[in-house]
XYZ file of C-alpha atoms in Angstrom:
212
model
C -3.678 13.353 -5.818
C -0.324 11.342 -6.801
C -0.155 7.805 -6.469
C 2.258 4.879 -7.614
C 0.776 1.502 -6.876
C 2.677 -1.472 -8.110
C 1.481 -5.209 -8.407
C 4.837 -6.463 -7.203
C 8.031 -4.761 -5.603
C 9.118 -1.532 -7.434
C 7.489 -2.736 -10.793
C 9.026 -2.307 -14.029
C 8.889 1.310 -14.515
C 10.048 2.983 -11.349
C 11.038 5.731 -13.047
C 7.119 6.879 -13.069
C 7.645 7.280 -9.211
C 10.702 9.169 -9.421
C 9.052 11.647 -11.877
C 5.736 11.917 -9.354
C 7.926 12.850 -6.217
C 10.392 15.384 -7.409
C 11.136 17.649 -4.575
C 13.922 16.602 -2.090
C 12.857 12.964 -2.626
C 12.456 11.933 0.966
C 11.021 8.611 1.404
C 9.402 6.921 4.424
C 9.212 3.053 4.095
C 6.381 1.151 5.851
C 6.859 -2.522 6.687
C 4.089 -3.106 9.037
C 2.093 -5.610 6.797
C 4.849 -8.302 7.572
C 4.822 -7.371 11.432
C 3.758 -10.968 11.875
C 6.768 -12.448 10.241
C 9.761 -10.867 11.483
C 12.604 -12.537 9.533
C 10.518 -11.903 6.183
C 10.230 -8.095 7.544
C 13.854 -7.521 8.167
C 14.600 -8.829 4.642
C 11.970 -6.755 2.817
C 12.815 -3.617 4.831
C 16.656 -3.879 3.528
C 15.736 -5.077 0.134
C 13.186 -2.028 -0.498
C 15.728 0.704 1.153
C 18.367 -0.370 -1.419
C 16.106 -0.256 -4.305
C 14.630 3.163 -3.152
C 18.121 4.562 -2.546
C 19.417 3.400 -5.891
C 16.518 5.843 -7.614
C 17.642 8.439 -5.807
C 15.777 8.538 -2.693
C 16.661 9.395 1.112
C 14.845 6.496 3.095
C 13.698 6.150 6.430
C 11.545 3.515 8.049
C 8.475 4.706 9.528
C 7.009 2.087 12.124
C 3.412 2.677 12.691
C 3.450 0.875 15.814
C 5.192 3.883 17.522
C 2.041 5.916 16.624
C -0.932 3.968 17.866
C -3.216 6.031 19.386
C -0.964 9.164 18.372
C -2.241 10.408 15.441
C -1.191 14.201 15.596
C 2.448 12.748 16.086
C 2.208 10.648 13.020
C 0.740 13.577 11.225
C 3.868 15.540 12.161
C 6.095 13.066 11.078
C 4.486 12.594 7.819
C 5.169 16.304 7.233
C 9.088 15.561 6.779
C 8.564 13.203 3.826
C 7.566 13.701 0.004
C 6.659 10.054 -0.285
C 5.594 7.098 1.576
C 6.318 3.668 0.272
C 4.304 0.878 1.676
C 5.692 -2.793 1.606
C 3.266 -5.511 0.595
C 2.470 -8.500 2.925
C -0.820 -9.051 5.018
C -3.527 -6.606 3.785
C -5.442 -6.838 7.047
C -2.424 -6.246 9.321
C -1.575 -3.344 7.286
C -4.934 -1.936 7.559
C -5.131 -2.340 11.270
C -1.950 -0.380 11.570
C -3.264 2.454 9.534
C -6.303 2.630 11.459
C -4.547 2.386 15.202
C -1.864 4.995 14.422
C -4.510 7.197 12.324
C -2.502 6.924 8.975
C -5.483 6.416 6.924
C -7.176 9.877 7.783
C -3.472 11.734 7.689
C -2.823 10.062 4.278
C -6.140 11.105 2.942
C -5.646 14.919 3.954
C -2.338 15.283 2.805
C -3.023 13.767 -0.694
C -5.887 15.574 -1.019
C -3.621 18.699 -0.524
C -1.097 17.346 -2.394
C 1.492 17.130 -0.046
C 2.779 13.994 -0.309
C 2.680 10.638 -2.722
C 1.028 7.241 -1.721
C 3.036 4.290 -3.379
C 3.733 1.021 -2.639
C 2.972 -2.571 -4.020
C 0.342 -5.600 -3.173
C -1.254 -4.920 -0.011
C -0.626 -1.301 -0.203
C -2.392 -1.119 -3.416
C -5.294 -3.257 -2.720
C -6.239 -1.282 0.633
C -6.622 1.784 -1.334
C -10.076 0.993 -2.468
C -13.093 1.128 -0.402
C -13.306 -2.403 0.757
C -11.285 -5.532 1.712
C -14.095 -7.928 1.646
C -12.340 -9.884 -1.204
C -9.098 -9.984 0.062
C -9.243 -12.804 2.616
C -8.718 -15.012 -0.393
C -5.189 -14.277 -0.167
C -4.639 -12.562 3.049
C -5.565 -14.052 6.703
C -7.750 -11.707 8.737
C -6.703 -13.561 11.655
C -3.080 -13.126 11.705
C -2.657 -10.561 14.664
C 0.486 -9.249 15.905
C 1.149 -8.279 19.241
C -0.269 -4.776 20.210
C -2.891 -4.881 17.203
C -6.555 -4.740 17.709
C -8.319 -8.045 17.045
C -11.280 -6.419 15.202
C -10.907 -6.853 11.236
C -11.218 -3.658 9.488
C -13.181 -4.374 6.213
C -13.369 -0.718 4.769
C -10.196 0.355 2.500
C -8.620 3.639 2.303
C -11.128 4.833 -0.060
C -8.560 6.455 -2.363
C -9.738 4.780 -5.233
C -13.132 4.402 -7.047
C -12.402 0.858 -7.956
C -10.738 -2.159 -6.567
C -7.299 -3.284 -7.771
C -6.613 -6.791 -8.218
C -2.753 -7.253 -8.074
C -0.514 -10.509 -9.086
C -2.972 -11.147 -11.838
C -1.880 -13.577 -14.389
C 1.611 -13.452 -12.906
C 4.321 -15.793 -11.874
C 3.233 -15.349 -8.118
C 1.992 -17.592 -5.015
C -1.012 -15.904 -4.915
C -1.667 -15.648 -8.748
C -3.473 -18.828 -8.401
C -6.335 -17.596 -6.142
C -6.609 -13.938 -7.222
C -9.289 -15.208 -9.956
C -11.543 -15.705 -6.699
C -11.305 -11.827 -6.170
C -12.320 -11.101 -9.861
C -15.433 -13.479 -9.177
C -16.215 -11.599 -6.191
C -16.370 -8.208 -7.720
C -18.098 -9.361 -10.800
C -20.770 -11.266 -8.595
C -21.225 -8.042 -6.644
C -20.975 -5.740 -9.749
C -18.066 -3.774 -7.987
C -15.613 -1.938 -10.611
C -12.201 -3.101 -10.379
C -8.963 -2.949 -12.309
C -6.100 -5.734 -12.659
C -2.285 -5.405 -12.449
C 0.232 -8.176 -13.391
C 3.334 -8.169 -11.796
C 5.837 -5.416 -13.306
C 2.617 -3.221 -13.968
C 1.857 -0.331 -11.713
C -1.049 2.213 -11.658
C 0.154 5.849 -11.653
C -2.265 8.700 -10.841
C -1.076 12.231 -11.097
C -4.295 14.684 -10.240
C -6.883 13.679 -12.826
C -4.578 11.540 -15.022
C -4.113 7.719 -14.488
C -2.598 5.106 -16.359
C -1.427 1.695 -16.274
C 2.353 1.351 -16.862
C 4.839 -1.742 -17.424
């Protein structure tokens, strides 16, 4: 299993992402966490495409909305990529998109067989754990774009045995309230790790480290 999970943007050490991927450097970028804010979605898509191309990636957007109810088609599409880069935004919208498209099932299988790298920042990182129960402090579960199911998906992707707290002690609008996430995990005796903006958790097989 290979993952690069950044607190914000590409992080301070995107060279670790490049090394993880190798191969043909074909990247799918997913921006569905911003489906409720079209202007921000366009801005971040352009920004991330530019930054990934500067790192040597061939980039193509993968809009999960096009695969709602069509998991087999998504599975076929993902086989064409070496890495998925998932943009931040609303974690609950992103999780819905992954559930409705079957991305959650497909990515787990591809990661287990080491066929792809899962990467991204903020919402992409925090949903990799087992639960989203602490995330309503920073993301609104009631924000529902057109075409999305109204039910909140509270379970995470279960890719990590601990939760990630991003924007920890950082100069970010959400940094002021992430302490409430920490309190939730400590109160419920749940394992967690914190990431400051600029830091990223890098996982390569059995090895994992936080780089900055």
